[in-house]
Amino acid sequence: MLVTAAAIVPATVHAAPVSAQLKGENGFGSFDPALPCGVGDGPSWRYAWEDGVATSPGGLFGGLWNGSFEVHDAGASTAFIPDSDGRIALQLPTTGSRVGTASFDTAGGQGCANAGLTLTPLSASDPTSQKVTGTIPVVAKGGTGALRGLTGSGTAQLSLELTPGADNDATLDLNGNFTVAAPELKVSGVQARWANLSEWLQRRLTLYVGVAGTAGKGNAYDVRLTGVGGGSGSFSGVPTGTQTVLAGGGATFSFKMNNVNWGQKYTVSVTAAGKDGLLVPQPPVSGPVTFTAPLLP
């Protein structure tokens, strides 16, 4: 017998400190010998990296990355990247349940008058062969999947080779505080069944409890049952494993309730908990589920 329930805990957004190291080896681009700072906005390089490797503690921002950067020579071995002219796109691994993408833009308002990066020559014969290093602010511009609704800001400590060819190295150490759309879970209902004649005779009823995620909110990860009570007061086989509950989706957890009387009405209290897309623990949700034990298998 199925009886629905709807105990909802409102979505709660928590910022999480996240770091990642991005490495690329196939940077390529072009050099524009524009007018120097003071007359123009300085000669510039426009370079891109594709399918670089991103590593991150806990895998939060791990996977692959693409990036493009417009670096301007401000003179006196200094350089700057105009706001939003440095772009980083992350893709989490496509295997497993925690998939998604994220994007970031450079910020900080740098220009000819306040260039904060350093240029180092890499060739005595080619003045366009340079390496740019330094730290620049970045802002999150959104995400999908596990990183849906990504917001926050931080810094990127970068080192980019800007030379002819397509084998330029890049290293970016990304650090910041970020949030994603918080999940909103509810205990959504229960089905009660006798698994077989033997279970009926032993009065061991199988319960299938649903946990649902509200559409339009964040995905929930590592969702598990943390408490079961009420009913007959005796339970077995309560699962210890975790599941993913996507926004607008759900998961089912099954366990046994013992010493059940046929045809009797019961109310069981179920508590579940999970994490958001950055694996920040979320408040637990509890809800009663009410059902009548079937008379027969």
Coordinates of C-alpha atoms in Angstrom, one line a residue:
M1 CA 0.0 0.0 0.0
L2 CA 1.3 3.4 -0.9
V3 CA 0.9 6.5 1.2
T4 CA 2.7 9.8 0.3
A5 CA 4.4 12.2 2.7
A6 CA 6.0 15.6 2.2
A7 CA 8.3 16.8 4.8
I8 CA 10.6 19.4 3.2
V9 CA 13.7 21.2 4.5
P10 CA 14.2 24.5 2.7
A11 CA 17.3 24.7 0.5
T12 CA 20.3 26.1 2.4
V13 CA 23.3 27.6 0.6
H14 CA 26.7 27.2 2.2
A15 CA 30.0 28.6 0.8
A16 CA 32.8 26.1 0.5
P17 CA 36.5 26.8 0.1
V18 CA 37.7 25.1 -3.1
S19 CA 41.1 24.8 -4.7
A20 CA 42.2 23.3 -8.0
Q21 CA 45.4 23.1 -10.1
L22 CA 44.9 23.4 -13.8
K23 CA 47.7 22.3 -16.2
G24 CA 47.8 22.6 -20.0
E25 CA 50.5 21.7 -22.6
N26 CA 49.0 22.7 -25.9
G27 CA 48.6 26.4 -25.7
F28 CA 48.4 28.2 -29.1
G29 CA 47.5 31.7 -30.3
S30 CA 48.5 34.9 -31.9
F31 CA 50.3 38.2 -31.2
D32 CA 48.9 41.6 -32.0
P33 CA 51.5 44.4 -32.2
A34 CA 49.1 47.1 -31.2
L35 CA 50.1 50.6 -30.0
P36 CA 51.8 50.6 -26.6
C37 CA 50.1 51.7 -23.4
G38 CA 49.8 55.5 -23.3
V39 CA 48.8 55.5 -26.9
G40 CA 46.7 52.3 -27.1
D41 CA 46.1 49.4 -24.8
G42 CA 49.4 47.7 -25.5
P43 CA 50.5 44.8 -27.7
S44 CA 48.6 41.6 -26.8
W45 CA 48.6 37.9 -27.0
R46 CA 45.4 35.8 -27.5
Y47 CA 46.1 32.3 -26.4
A48 CA 43.9 29.2 -25.7
W49 CA 44.4 25.8 -24.0
E50 CA 42.2 22.8 -24.6
D51 CA 41.5 19.6 -22.6
G52 CA 44.0 20.4 -19.9
V53 CA 43.9 18.3 -16.7
A54 CA 42.3 19.8 -13.5
T55 CA 43.0 18.3 -10.1
S56 CA 41.2 19.3 -6.9
P57 CA 41.1 18.0 -3.3
G58 CA 38.1 15.8 -3.1
G59 CA 37.6 16.1 -6.8
L60 CA 35.4 19.1 -6.3
F61 CA 36.8 20.9 -9.4
G62 CA 38.6 18.0 -10.9
G63 CA 38.4 16.9 -14.5
L64 CA 39.3 18.7 -17.7
W65 CA 39.5 22.4 -18.5
N66 CA 39.7 24.8 -21.4
G67 CA 40.8 28.4 -21.2
S68 CA 41.5 31.5 -23.3
F69 CA 43.4 34.6 -22.2
E70 CA 44.1 38.0 -23.7
V71 CA 47.3 39.3 -22.2
H72 CA 48.4 42.9 -22.8
D73 CA 51.9 44.2 -22.6
A74 CA 51.8 47.3 -20.3
G75 CA 55.6 48.0 -20.6
A76 CA 58.4 47.7 -18.1
S77 CA 57.9 43.9 -17.9
T78 CA 54.3 44.2 -16.7
A79 CA 51.1 42.9 -18.2
F80 CA 47.4 42.7 -17.5
I81 CA 44.3 40.7 -18.6
P82 CA 41.3 42.8 -19.0
D83 CA 38.1 41.9 -17.1
S84 CA 36.4 38.9 -18.7
D85 CA 39.2 38.5 -21.2
G86 CA 40.4 35.5 -19.3
R87 CA 37.9 32.6 -19.4
I88 CA 38.1 29.2 -17.8
A89 CA 35.7 26.3 -18.4
L90 CA 35.8 23.2 -16.2
Q91 CA 34.2 19.8 -16.9
L92 CA 33.9 17.2 -14.2
P93 CA 34.5 13.6 -15.1
T94 CA 31.7 12.2 -17.2
T95 CA 31.7 8.9 -15.3
G96 CA 29.9 8.5 -12.0
S97 CA 26.9 10.4 -10.7
R98 CA 28.6 13.8 -10.0
V99 CA 28.9 15.3 -13.4
G100 CA 28.7 18.9 -14.5
T101 CA 30.5 22.0 -15.8
A102 CA 31.6 25.4 -14.5
S103 CA 32.8 28.6 -16.0
F104 CA 34.9 31.5 -14.6
D105 CA 36.0 34.9 -15.8
T106 CA 39.0 37.1 -14.8
A107 CA 38.2 40.3 -12.9
G108 CA 40.1 42.9 -10.9
G109 CA 39.9 45.9 -13.2
Q110 CA 43.5 45.8 -14.4
G111 CA 44.7 48.0 -17.2
C112 CA 47.7 50.0 -18.5
A113 CA 47.8 52.1 -15.3
N114 CA 47.6 49.2 -12.8
A115 CA 49.0 46.1 -14.6
G116 CA 49.5 43.4 -11.9
L117 CA 51.2 40.6 -13.9
T118 CA 54.8 40.1 -14.9
L119 CA 56.3 39.4 -18.3
T120 CA 59.5 37.4 -18.6
P121 CA 61.3 37.0 -22.0
L122 CA 61.7 33.4 -23.2
S123 CA 63.8 34.1 -26.3
A124 CA 66.6 36.6 -26.9
S125 CA 65.8 36.7 -30.6
D126 CA 62.0 36.9 -30.5
P127 CA 60.6 39.6 -28.2
T128 CA 57.0 38.2 -28.7
S129 CA 58.1 35.0 -26.8
Q130 CA 57.1 35.7 -23.3
K131 CA 55.8 34.1 -20.1
V132 CA 53.2 35.9 -18.0
T133 CA 53.0 35.2 -14.3
G134 CA 51.1 36.5 -11.3
T135 CA 47.8 36.4 -9.5
I136 CA 44.5 37.7 -10.8
P137 CA 40.9 37.7 -9.3
V138 CA 38.3 35.4 -10.8
V139 CA 34.6 35.2 -10.5
A140 CA 32.3 32.2 -11.1
K141 CA 29.8 32.6 -13.9
G142 CA 27.6 29.6 -13.4
G143 CA 27.6 25.9 -13.9
T144 CA 25.5 22.8 -14.8
G145 CA 24.8 19.5 -13.2
A146 CA 26.5 19.2 -9.8
L147 CA 27.8 22.7 -10.2
R148 CA 24.4 24.3 -11.2
G149 CA 24.1 27.8 -9.9
L150 CA 27.8 28.2 -9.2
T151 CA 28.6 31.6 -7.7
G152 CA 31.6 33.0 -5.7
S153 CA 35.0 34.4 -6.3
G154 CA 38.7 33.8 -5.7
T155 CA 42.1 34.1 -7.3
A156 CA 44.1 32.3 -10.0
Q157 CA 47.8 32.2 -9.6
L158 CA 48.9 31.7 -13.2
S159 CA 51.9 31.0 -15.4
L160 CA 51.3 31.1 -19.2
E161 CA 53.8 30.6 -21.9
L162 CA 53.2 32.8 -24.9
T163 CA 55.4 31.6 -27.7
P164 CA 54.9 30.6 -31.4
G165 CA 53.7 27.1 -31.9
A166 CA 51.1 24.9 -30.1
D167 CA 53.1 23.5 -27.3
N168 CA 52.9 26.2 -24.7
D169 CA 52.5 25.3 -21.0
A170 CA 50.0 26.7 -18.6
T171 CA 49.6 26.3 -14.9
L172 CA 46.8 27.9 -12.8
D173 CA 46.2 27.5 -9.1
L174 CA 42.6 28.4 -8.5
N175 CA 41.5 29.2 -4.9
G176 CA 38.2 30.7 -3.7
N177 CA 34.9 30.3 -1.8
F178 CA 32.1 29.1 -3.9
T179 CA 28.5 28.0 -3.6
V180 CA 26.1 25.9 -5.8
A181 CA 22.4 25.6 -5.8
A182 CA 21.3 23.9 -2.6
P183 CA 19.2 20.7 -2.9
E184 CA 15.7 20.5 -1.3
L185 CA 14.9 17.0 -0.2
K186 CA 11.6 15.5 1.1
V187 CA 10.5 12.1 2.3
S188 CA 8.1 11.5 -0.5
G189 CA 6.2 8.3 0.3
V190 CA 6.3 4.6 1.1
Q191 CA 5.2 1.2 -0.4
A192 CA 4.7 -1.7 1.9
R193 CA 4.9 -5.3 0.6
W194 CA 5.3 -8.8 1.8
A195 CA 8.3 -10.1 -0.1
N196 CA 7.1 -13.7 -0.1
L197 CA 5.0 -16.2 1.9
S198 CA 7.9 -16.9 4.4
E199 CA 8.2 -13.1 5.2
W200 CA 4.4 -12.9 5.7
L201 CA 4.5 -15.8 8.1
Q202 CA 7.4 -14.2 10.0
R203 CA 5.6 -10.9 9.9
R204 CA 8.6 -9.1 8.3
L205 CA 7.2 -6.4 6.0
T206 CA 9.4 -4.7 3.3
L207 CA 9.1 -1.0 3.2
Y208 CA 10.2 1.0 0.1
V209 CA 10.7 4.7 1.2
G210 CA 11.1 7.4 -1.4
V211 CA 13.3 10.5 -1.0
A212 CA 12.7 13.2 -3.7
G213 CA 14.5 16.3 -4.8
T214 CA 12.6 19.5 -5.6
A215 CA 12.7 20.5 -9.3
G216 CA 14.6 23.7 -9.9
K217 CA 16.9 23.3 -6.8
G218 CA 20.3 21.7 -6.7
N219 CA 21.2 18.0 -6.9
A220 CA 21.8 16.0 -3.7
Y221 CA 24.7 13.6 -3.4
D222 CA 25.6 11.0 -0.8
V223 CA 22.0 10.8 0.3
R224 CA 21.4 8.2 3.0
L225 CA 19.0 7.2 5.7
T226 CA 20.2 8.4 9.1
G227 CA 17.2 7.3 11.2
V228 CA 14.1 5.1 11.2
G229 CA 11.6 4.9 14.1
G230 CA 8.0 4.4 15.1
G231 CA 6.0 1.7 13.4
S232 CA 6.4 -1.6 15.2
G233 CA 9.6 -0.4 16.8
S234 CA 11.7 -3.2 15.2
F235 CA 13.6 -2.7 11.9
S236 CA 16.3 -4.6 10.1
G237 CA 18.3 -4.2 6.9
V238 CA 18.2 -0.4 7.1
P239 CA 20.6 0.6 4.2
T240 CA 23.9 2.3 5.0
G241 CA 24.8 3.1 1.4
T242 CA 24.3 6.4 -0.4
Q243 CA 22.4 7.4 -3.5
T244 CA 22.2 10.5 -5.7
V245 CA 19.0 12.5 -5.8
L246 CA 18.8 14.8 -8.8
A247 CA 16.6 17.9 -8.7
G248 CA 13.1 16.8 -9.8
G249 CA 14.1 13.1 -9.3
G250 CA 14.2 10.7 -6.5
A251 CA 15.7 7.6 -4.9
T252 CA 14.2 4.6 -3.1
F253 CA 15.5 3.0 0.1
S254 CA 14.2 -0.4 1.3
F255 CA 14.4 -2.1 4.6
K256 CA 12.3 -4.5 6.8
M257 CA 9.9 -3.7 9.6
N258 CA 9.5 -6.7 12.0
N259 CA 6.7 -8.0 14.2
V260 CA 4.0 -6.5 11.9
N261 CA 0.3 -7.3 12.3
W262 CA -1.6 -8.0 9.1
G263 CA -4.0 -5.2 8.3
Q264 CA -2.8 -2.8 10.9
K265 CA -2.0 0.8 10.2
Y266 CA 1.4 2.1 11.0
T267 CA 3.3 5.4 10.9
V268 CA 7.1 5.3 10.5
S269 CA 9.4 8.3 10.9
V270 CA 12.2 8.4 8.4
T271 CA 15.2 10.8 8.4
A272 CA 17.5 11.3 5.4
A273 CA 20.5 13.6 4.8
G274 CA 22.7 14.4 1.9
K275 CA 25.2 16.9 0.4
D276 CA 25.2 19.6 -2.2
G277 CA 27.2 19.6 -5.4
L278 CA 30.3 20.8 -3.6
L279 CA 29.8 18.0 -1.1
V280 CA 28.8 20.4 1.7
P281 CA 26.5 18.5 4.2
Q282 CA 22.9 19.7 4.2
P283 CA 20.4 19.7 7.0
P284 CA 18.6 16.4 7.5
V285 CA 15.0 16.0 6.5
S286 CA 12.5 13.9 8.5
G287 CA 9.0 12.9 7.6
P288 CA 6.3 10.5 8.7
V289 CA 5.1 7.8 6.2
T290 CA 1.8 6.1 7.0
F291 CA 0.6 2.8 5.6
T292 CA -1.5 -0.2 6.3
A293 CA 0.2 -3.6 6.3
P294 CA -1.4 -5.8 3.5
L295 CA -3.5 -8.7 4.7
L296 CA -1.9 -11.1 2.2
P297 CA 1.4 -11.4 0.2

